[in-house]
XYZ file of C-alpha atoms in Angstrom:
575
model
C 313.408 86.214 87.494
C 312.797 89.165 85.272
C 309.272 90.050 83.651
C 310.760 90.516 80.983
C 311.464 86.390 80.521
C 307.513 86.511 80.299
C 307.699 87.551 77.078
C 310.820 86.570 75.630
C 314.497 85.855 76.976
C 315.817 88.957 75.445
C 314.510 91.472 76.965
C 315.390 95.272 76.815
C 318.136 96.739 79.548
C 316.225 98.031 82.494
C 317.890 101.509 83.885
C 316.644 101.020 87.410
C 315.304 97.302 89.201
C 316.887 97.867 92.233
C 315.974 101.946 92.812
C 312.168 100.343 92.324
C 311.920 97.360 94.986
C 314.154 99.932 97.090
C 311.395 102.811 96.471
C 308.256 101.142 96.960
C 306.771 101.221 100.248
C 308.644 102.230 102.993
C 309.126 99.795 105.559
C 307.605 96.782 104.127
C 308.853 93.803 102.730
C 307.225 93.315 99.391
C 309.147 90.307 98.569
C 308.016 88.711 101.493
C 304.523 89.338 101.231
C 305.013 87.890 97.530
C 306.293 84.516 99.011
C 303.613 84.405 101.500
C 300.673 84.214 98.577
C 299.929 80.262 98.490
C 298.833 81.218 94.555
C 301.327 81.955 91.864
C 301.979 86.190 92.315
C 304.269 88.766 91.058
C 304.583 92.704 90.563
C 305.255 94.855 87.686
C 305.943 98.066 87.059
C 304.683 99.695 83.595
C 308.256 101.490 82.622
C 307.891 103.393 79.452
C 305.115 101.049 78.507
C 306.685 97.720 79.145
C 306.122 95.937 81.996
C 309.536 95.110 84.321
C 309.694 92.437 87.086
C 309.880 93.799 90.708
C 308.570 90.945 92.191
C 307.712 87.140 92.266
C 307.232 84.281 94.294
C 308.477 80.179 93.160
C 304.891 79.122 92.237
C 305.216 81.914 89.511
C 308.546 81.080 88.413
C 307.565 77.597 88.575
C 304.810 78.059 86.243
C 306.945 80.083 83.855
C 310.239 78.135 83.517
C 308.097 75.301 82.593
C 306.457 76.759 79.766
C 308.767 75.757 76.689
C 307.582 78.451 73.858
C 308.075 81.533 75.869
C 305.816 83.478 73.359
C 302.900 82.029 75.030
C 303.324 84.313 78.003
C 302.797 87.380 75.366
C 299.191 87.480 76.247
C 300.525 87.870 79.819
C 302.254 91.273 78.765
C 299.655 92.413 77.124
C 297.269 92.063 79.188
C 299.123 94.124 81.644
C 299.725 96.947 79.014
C 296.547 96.990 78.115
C 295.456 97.218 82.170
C 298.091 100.259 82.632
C 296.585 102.240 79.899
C 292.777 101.456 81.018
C 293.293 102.731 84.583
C 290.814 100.269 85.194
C 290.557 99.526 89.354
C 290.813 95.573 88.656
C 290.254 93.208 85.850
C 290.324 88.915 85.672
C 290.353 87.051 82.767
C 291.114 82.845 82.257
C 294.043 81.910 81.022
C 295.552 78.268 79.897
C 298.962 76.458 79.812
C 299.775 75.459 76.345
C 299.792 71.773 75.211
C 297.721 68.671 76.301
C 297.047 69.008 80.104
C 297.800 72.126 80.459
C 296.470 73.600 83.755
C 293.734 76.214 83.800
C 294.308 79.595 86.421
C 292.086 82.891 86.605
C 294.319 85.541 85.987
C 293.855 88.984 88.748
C 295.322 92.497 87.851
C 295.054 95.106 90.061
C 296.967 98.294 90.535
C 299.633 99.060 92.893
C 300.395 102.725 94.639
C 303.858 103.666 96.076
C 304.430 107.231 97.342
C 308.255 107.069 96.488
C 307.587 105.281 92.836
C 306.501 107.464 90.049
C 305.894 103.908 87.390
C 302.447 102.323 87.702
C 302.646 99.152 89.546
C 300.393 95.987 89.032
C 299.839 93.255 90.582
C 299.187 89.936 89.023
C 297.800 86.771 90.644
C 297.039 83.523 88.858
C 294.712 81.180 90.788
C 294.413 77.521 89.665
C 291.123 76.555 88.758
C 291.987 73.469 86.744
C 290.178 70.671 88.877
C 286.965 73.610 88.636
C 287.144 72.952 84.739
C 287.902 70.044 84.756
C 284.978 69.259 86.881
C 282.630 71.196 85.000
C 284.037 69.881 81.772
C 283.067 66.136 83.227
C 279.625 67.933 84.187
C 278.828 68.797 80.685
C 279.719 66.028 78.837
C 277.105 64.126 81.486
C 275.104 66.673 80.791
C 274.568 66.190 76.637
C 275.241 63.214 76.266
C 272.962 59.832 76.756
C 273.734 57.373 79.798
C 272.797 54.610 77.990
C 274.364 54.689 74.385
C 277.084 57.626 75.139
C 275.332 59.015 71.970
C 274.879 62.836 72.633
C 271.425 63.834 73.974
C 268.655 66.428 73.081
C 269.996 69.016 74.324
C 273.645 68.695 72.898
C 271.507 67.879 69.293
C 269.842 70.964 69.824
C 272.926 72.955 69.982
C 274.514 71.216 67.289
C 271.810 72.447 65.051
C 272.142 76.001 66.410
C 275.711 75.999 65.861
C 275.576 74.687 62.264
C 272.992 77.014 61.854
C 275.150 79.632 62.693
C 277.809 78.387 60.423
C 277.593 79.930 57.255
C 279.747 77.515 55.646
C 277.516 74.488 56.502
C 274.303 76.210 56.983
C 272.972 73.309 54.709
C 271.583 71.351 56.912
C 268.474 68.642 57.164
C 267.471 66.830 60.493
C 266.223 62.970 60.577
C 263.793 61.935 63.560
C 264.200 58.149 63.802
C 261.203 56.349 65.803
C 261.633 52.389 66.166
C 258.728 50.693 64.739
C 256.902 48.565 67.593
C 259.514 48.636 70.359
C 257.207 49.711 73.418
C 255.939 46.120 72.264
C 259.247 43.884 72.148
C 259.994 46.027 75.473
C 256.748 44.816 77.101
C 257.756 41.437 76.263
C 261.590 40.932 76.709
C 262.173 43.420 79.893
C 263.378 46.813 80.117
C 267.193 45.337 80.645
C 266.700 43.331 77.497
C 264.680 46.424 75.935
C 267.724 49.036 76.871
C 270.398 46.516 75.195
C 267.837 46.546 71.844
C 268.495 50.449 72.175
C 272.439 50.216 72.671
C 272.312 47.395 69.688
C 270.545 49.994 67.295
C 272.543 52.767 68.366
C 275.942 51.101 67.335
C 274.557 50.140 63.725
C 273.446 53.605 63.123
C 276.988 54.885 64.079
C 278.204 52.644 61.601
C 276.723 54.027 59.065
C 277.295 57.646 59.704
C 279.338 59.839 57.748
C 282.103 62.043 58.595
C 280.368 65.110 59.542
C 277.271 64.068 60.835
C 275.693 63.437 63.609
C 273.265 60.677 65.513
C 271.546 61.400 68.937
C 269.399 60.034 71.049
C 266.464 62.392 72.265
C 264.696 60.219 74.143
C 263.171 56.483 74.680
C 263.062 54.836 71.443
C 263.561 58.149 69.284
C 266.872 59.101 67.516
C 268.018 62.346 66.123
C 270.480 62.511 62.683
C 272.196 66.063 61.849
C 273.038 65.556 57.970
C 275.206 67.989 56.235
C 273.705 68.368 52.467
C 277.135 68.269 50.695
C 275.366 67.011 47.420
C 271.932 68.672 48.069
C 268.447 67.440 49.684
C 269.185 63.589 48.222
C 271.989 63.109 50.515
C 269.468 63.424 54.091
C 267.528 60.199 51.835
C 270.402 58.494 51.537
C 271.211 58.874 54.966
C 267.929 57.947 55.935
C 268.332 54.703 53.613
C 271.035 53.800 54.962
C 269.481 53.873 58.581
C 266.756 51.626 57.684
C 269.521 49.329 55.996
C 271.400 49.249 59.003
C 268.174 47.491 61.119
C 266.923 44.879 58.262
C 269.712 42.473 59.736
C 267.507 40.388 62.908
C 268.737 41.470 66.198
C 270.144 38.125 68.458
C 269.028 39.078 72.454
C 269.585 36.027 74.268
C 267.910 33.378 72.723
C 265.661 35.488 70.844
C 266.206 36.700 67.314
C 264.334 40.653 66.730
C 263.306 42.172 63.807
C 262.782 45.687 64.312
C 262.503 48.549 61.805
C 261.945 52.311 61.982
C 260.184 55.177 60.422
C 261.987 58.493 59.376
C 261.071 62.005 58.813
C 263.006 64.608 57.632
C 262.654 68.582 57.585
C 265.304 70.265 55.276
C 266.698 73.883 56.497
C 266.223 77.448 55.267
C 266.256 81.138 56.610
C 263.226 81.637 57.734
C 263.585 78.821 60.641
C 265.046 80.858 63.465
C 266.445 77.618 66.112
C 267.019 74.044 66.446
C 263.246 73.813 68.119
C 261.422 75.059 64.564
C 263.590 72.282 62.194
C 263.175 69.318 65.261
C 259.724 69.827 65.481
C 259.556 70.180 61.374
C 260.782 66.938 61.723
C 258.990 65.261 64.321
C 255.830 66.466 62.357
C 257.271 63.957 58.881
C 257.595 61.447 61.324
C 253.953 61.527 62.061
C 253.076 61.058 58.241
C 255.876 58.074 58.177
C 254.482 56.228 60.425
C 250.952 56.126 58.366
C 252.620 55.862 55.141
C 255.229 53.469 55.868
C 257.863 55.545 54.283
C 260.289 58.396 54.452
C 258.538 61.785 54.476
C 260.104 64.746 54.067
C 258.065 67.614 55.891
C 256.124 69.971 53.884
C 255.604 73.799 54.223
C 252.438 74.370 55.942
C 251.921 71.202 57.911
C 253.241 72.594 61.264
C 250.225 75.310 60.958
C 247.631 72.665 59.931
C 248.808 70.073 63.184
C 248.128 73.989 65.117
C 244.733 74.130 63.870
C 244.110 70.005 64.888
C 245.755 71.184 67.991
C 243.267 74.029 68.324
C 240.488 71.755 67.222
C 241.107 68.843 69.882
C 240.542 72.117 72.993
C 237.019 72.796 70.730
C 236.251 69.934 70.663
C 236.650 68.427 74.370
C 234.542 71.738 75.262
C 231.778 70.855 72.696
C 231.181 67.478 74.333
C 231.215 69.569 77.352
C 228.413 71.660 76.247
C 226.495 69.168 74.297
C 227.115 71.220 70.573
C 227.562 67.501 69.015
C 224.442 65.800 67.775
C 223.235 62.878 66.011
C 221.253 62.687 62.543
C 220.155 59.867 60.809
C 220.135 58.675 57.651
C 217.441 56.294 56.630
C 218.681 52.996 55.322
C 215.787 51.513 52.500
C 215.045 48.509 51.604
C 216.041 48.382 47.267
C 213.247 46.150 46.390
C 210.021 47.763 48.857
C 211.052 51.173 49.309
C 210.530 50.208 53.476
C 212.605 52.100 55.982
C 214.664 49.426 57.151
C 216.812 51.765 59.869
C 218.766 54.280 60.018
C 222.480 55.442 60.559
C 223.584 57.356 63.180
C 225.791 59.890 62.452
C 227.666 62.956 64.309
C 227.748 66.021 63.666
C 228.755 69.331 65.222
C 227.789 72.817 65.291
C 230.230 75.224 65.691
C 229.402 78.453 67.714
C 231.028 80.605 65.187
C 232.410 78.298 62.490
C 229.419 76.409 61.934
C 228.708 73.032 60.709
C 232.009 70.699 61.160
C 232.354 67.824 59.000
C 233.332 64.209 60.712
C 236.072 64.002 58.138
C 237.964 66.982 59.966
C 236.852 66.545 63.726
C 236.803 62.291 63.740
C 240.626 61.930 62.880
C 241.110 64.597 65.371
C 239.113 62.657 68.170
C 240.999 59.322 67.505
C 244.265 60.947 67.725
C 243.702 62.615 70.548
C 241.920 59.854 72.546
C 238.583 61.900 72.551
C 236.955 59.302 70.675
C 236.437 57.558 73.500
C 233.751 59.608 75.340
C 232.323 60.638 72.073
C 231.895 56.949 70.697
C 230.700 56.568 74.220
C 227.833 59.080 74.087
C 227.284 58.378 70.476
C 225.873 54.452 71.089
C 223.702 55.770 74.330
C 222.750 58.685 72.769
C 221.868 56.296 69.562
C 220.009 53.666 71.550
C 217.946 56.808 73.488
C 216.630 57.927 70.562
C 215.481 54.741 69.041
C 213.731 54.331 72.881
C 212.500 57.909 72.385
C 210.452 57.145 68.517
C 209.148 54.237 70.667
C 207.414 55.664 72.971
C 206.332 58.603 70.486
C 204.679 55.949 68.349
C 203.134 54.123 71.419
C 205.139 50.671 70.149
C 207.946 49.114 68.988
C 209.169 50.573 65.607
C 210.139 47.797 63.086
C 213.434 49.926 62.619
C 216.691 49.308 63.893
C 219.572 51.900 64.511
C 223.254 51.725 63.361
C 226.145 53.610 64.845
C 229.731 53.449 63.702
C 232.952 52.462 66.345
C 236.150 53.390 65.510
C 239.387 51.555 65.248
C 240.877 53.607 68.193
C 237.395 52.473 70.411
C 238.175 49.375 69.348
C 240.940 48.632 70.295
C 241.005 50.631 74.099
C 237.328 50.549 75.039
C 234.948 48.085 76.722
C 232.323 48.417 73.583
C 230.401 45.185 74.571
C 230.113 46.318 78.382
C 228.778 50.086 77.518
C 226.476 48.893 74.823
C 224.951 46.287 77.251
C 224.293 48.923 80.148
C 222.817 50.969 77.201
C 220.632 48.812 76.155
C 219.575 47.611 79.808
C 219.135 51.227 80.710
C 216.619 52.353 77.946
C 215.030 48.821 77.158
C 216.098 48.071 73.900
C 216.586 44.863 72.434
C 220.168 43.952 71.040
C 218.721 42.992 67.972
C 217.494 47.145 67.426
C 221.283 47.814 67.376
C 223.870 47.459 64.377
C 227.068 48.205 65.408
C 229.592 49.289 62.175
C 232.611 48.373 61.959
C 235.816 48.894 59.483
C 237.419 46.452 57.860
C 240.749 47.683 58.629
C 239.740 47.631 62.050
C 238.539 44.168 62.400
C 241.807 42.859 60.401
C 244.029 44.285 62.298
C 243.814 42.198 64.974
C 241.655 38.830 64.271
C 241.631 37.208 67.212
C 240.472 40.303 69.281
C 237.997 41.140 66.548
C 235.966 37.697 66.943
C 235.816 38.272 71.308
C 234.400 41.923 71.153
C 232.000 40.602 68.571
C 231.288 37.342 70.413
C 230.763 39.308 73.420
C 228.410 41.732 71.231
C 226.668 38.871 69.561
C 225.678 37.550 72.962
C 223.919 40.565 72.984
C 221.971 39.763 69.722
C 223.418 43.094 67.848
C 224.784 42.731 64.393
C 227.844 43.536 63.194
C 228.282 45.405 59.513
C 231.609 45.572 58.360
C 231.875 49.166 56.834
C 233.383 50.194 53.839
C 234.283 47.010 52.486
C 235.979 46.162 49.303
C 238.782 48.972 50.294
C 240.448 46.583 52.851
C 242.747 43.805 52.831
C 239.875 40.730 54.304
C 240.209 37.611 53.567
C 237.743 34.795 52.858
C 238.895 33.238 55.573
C 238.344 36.094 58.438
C 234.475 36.566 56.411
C 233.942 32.900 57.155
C 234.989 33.220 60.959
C 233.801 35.952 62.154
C 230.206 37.085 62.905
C 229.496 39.568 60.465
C 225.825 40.098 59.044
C 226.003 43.048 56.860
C 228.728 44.451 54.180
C 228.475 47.640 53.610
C 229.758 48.424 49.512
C 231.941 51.280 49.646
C 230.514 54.926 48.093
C 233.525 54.369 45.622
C 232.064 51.748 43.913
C 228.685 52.562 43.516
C 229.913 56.493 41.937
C 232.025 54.740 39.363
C 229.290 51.884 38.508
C 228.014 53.514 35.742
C 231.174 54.501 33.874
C 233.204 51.520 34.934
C 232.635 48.242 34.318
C 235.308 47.008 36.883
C 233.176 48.502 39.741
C 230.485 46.865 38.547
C 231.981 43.535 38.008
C 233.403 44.008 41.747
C 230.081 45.075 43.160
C 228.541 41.425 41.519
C 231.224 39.894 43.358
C 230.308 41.228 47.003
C 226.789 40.610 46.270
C 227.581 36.829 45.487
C 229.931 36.585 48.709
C 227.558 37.982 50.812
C 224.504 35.995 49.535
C 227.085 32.788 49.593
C 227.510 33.700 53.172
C 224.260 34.662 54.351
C 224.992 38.532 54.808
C 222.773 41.506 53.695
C 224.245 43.955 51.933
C 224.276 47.869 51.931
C 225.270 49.974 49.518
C 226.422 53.883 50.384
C 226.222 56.493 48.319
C 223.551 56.175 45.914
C 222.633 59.425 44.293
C 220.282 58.838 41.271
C 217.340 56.302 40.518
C 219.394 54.737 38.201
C 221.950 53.411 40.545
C 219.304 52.638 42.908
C 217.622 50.278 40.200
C 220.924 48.604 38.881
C 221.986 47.604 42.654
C 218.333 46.121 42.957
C 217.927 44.291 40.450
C 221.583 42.878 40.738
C 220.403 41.278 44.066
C 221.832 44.274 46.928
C 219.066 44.147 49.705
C 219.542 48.002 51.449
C 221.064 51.633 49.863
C 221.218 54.943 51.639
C 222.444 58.163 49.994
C 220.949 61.267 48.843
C 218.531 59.812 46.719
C 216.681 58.786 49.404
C 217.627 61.480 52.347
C 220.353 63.418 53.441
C 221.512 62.752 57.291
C 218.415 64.429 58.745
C 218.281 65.452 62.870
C 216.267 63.142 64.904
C 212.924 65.006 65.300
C 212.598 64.909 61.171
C 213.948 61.583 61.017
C 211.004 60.341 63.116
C 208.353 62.189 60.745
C 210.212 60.559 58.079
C 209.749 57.207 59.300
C 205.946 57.596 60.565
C 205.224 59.094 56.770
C 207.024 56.193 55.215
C 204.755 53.530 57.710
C 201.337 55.303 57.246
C 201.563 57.652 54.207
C 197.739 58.138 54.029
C 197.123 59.287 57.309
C 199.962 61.379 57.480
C 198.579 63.365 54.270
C 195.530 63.448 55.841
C 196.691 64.824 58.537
């Protein structure tokens, strides 16, 4: 067969094939040593810039009388015209059959010397590598894609982004992260076999819904990924988003169970100053946060990846402040409306910053509880609490008449042993229980009823009370009032700062002051800032107030000289 056929059947006359096999190499067979090559080989001489065949073996002719559009081979030619005029010493390149199952070879040049042949000579060897790509072609697709759903994986979503990213034409782009709503729950409870066909169920109605174009993955556990294309602009990543949510309100049959499972979704929109797929996912993952507070679809918002840096930042501070003791507790009296007694005080922390200074609990607290530091600081805050009250004690040389309260959070709550630690605290610096108020939100203690009523069974036993904090901003019912044992409601600030203007707050502060009384609980209310407010809550029946009227949160040393002045004024003038 003729190189020239590698090209196309009509090739130009050549002047001289059988001078060149006759010229090349004296006394050596280079047909033979063609046929010996278990690999598909040939030779070609560069005559006048074309190449000519000199020789081939049958696995090359094989391979090129099967190949029906002869044109294909062009890149064959060219390649060698391009390697004649490089005078490179070898080059390799891959090279594919046309149509569906083509085979794959790596394609060798490298030049030829003959002392008796003044044409450049090349020799080209094609080596199949088809079960190789195939191989790694199998490899891959493991590789980004999910075992469990066949949806594609992280790291396939991640290049997807990249690559639409990189795609001017569609560089539109917004990215869902889809979190199921309560599943680490219905996995604890039906099995992870039953859990993993829950995941396989959801994935299939969320490809249902997809549209041509986008794409769903799944990056991990019970988290989902959505590429949208914005054909119509921003509203079409909502309607996406919709449309996932749709897709789970139908209950889910496993078995003989029927599952209702839904999802929250956050969504970060592109633009050109978010470099990779990392920057947009994690813009993402950051909405998702917010959705699954609010209950809704959030769409991220420019800024919030540097403010969850500076909680990040905040959380390392703060583990090495309870480290080096920088938190502290002041108190804030609590006084009775009607006597103008000290009836306790509140414990509150409160940390000193190095070089930022004074912290307030509404920035460092959420950070705690998110990060699990809550936990040792809730800890320390009831000993260090109860200490105190043990330390004015022996100060005085007797047994105050006050009592000390100390707020738990939700997320102690719910993880700690509360009624063990306070019992060992009170044991330890011989306090009675009924010294110790323990507050408590009302979020908290509806958010789980029947858990609510042990802890504070457990902490009764003790002979603490229990104040339920903030309350009027909650969702509690009569019914949860009546059962569980609560002796103080604390009115939120909220109502007592509108009181004055608004008649509504006032009409709803009469109404926790009936409950309460109808109840037998004392109530507290926060916030009061002037006499007047102060005289209204007393006269309308409210035992207890705190607020700036009275004191500020003071540190401990000046909240005992506050108390001793408030139980002997005279001698304390005297003194």
């Amino acid at each position: 067969m003729e190189m020239s056929r590698i090209a196309r059947e009509s090739a130009r006359p050549v002047a001289r094939p059988a001078d060149v096999r006759a010229a090349l190499l004296p006394g050596h067979d280079l047909q033979r040593y063609i046929d010996a090559l278990p690999i598909a080989a040939a030779v070609a001489a560069i005559v006048d810039g074309d190449p000519i065949d000199v020789a081939h073996n049958a696995a090359f002719s094989s391979l090129a009388d099967n190949i029906a559009d002869k044109d294909h081979l062009e890149e064959l030619r060219e390649a060698l015209r391009r390697f004649a005029l490089s005078h490179a010493t070898a080059d390799q390149f891959s090279w594919k059959e046309p149509g569906i199952g083509g085979r794959h070879f790596q394609v060798h040049l490298a030049p030829l010397t003959s002392r008796m042949h003044p044409d450049p000579l090349i020799m080209l060897t094609m080596i199949d590598r088809t079960t190789a790509v195939e191989t790694e072609r199998s490899l891959r697709s493991e590789m980004l894609h999910d075992s469990l759903t066949g949806l594609p994986n992280r790291v396939a979503f991640e290049e997807a982004i990249d690559a639409a990213i990189g795609d001017t034409a569609f560089a539109n782009i917004a990215v869902l992260n889809v979190n199921l709503n309560r599943f680490s729950r219905v996995n604890e409870s039906i099995g992870s076999l039953a859990g993993d066909e829950l995941i396989i169920t959801v994935a299939r109605r969320m490809v249902s819904i997809m549209r041509a174009g986008d794409m769903l993955a799944r990056l991990g556990g019970d988290e989902f990924g959505v590429l949208v294309r914005l054909v119509d602009g921003p509203g079409d990543a909502l309607n996406v988003a919709r449309r996932l949510q749709a897709s789970l309100a139908t209950p889910m049959r496993l078995s003989e169970l029927e599952i209702r499972i839904d999802c929250a979704i956050g969504c970060a929109l592109w633009h050109d100053k978010l470099p990779s797929s990392d920057e947009i996912i994690r813009h993402s993952q950051v909405a998702l946060k917010r959705a699954k507070l609010s209950g809704q679809i959030e769409v991220y918002e420019p800024g919030e990846v540097g403010h969850a840096r500076n909680r990040l930042s905040m959380e390392t501070e703060l583990r090495h402040a309870l480290e080096r003791d920088e938190i502290r507790l002041d108190f804030q009296p609590l006084i009775e409306l009607d006597t103008g007694r000290v009836a306790g005080f509140e414990a509150l922390a409160r940390w000193s910053h190095p070089q930022r200074g004074e912290i307030q609990p509404a920035d460092f607290i959420p950070v705690a509880e998110e990060s699990g530091l809550i936990l040792p600081l809730g800890r320390w805050a009831i000993d260090c609490a109860v200490r105190t009250l043990a330390g004015w004690d022996a100060a005085a040389g007797y047994e105050l008449p006050v009592y000390v309260s100390v707020n738990v959070s939700p997320v102690q709550l719910a993880r700690d042993h509360v009624a063990a630690l306070v019992g060992d605290s009170l044991d330890r610096h011989g306090i009675g229980g009924g010294r110790l108020t323990l507050e408590l939100t009302e979020s908290s203690i509806i958010a789980d009823p029947d858990r609510a009523a042990r802890l504070l069974g457990d902490l009764k036993a003790l002979a603490c009370r229990i104040a339920m904090d903030d309350f009027g901003t909650g969702y509690s019912s009569l019914a949860s009032l009546q059962k569980l044992p609560i002796d103080i409601l604390k009115i939120d600030r909220q109502f007592i700062a509108a009181m004055h203007n608004d008649r509504d707050s006032t009409a709803i502060i009469r109404a926790i002051l009936s409950l309460a009384r109808a109840l037998g609980m004392v109530t507290i209310a926060e916030g009061i800032e002037d006499q007047g407010a102060a005289r209204t809550l007393a006269v309308l029946g409210c035992e207890i107030g705190q607020g700036f009227w009275f004191s500020r949160a003071i540190r401990s040393d000046a909240a005992f000289a506050f108390l001793m002045d408030a139980i002997h004024p005279h001698s304390a003038a005297c003194g």
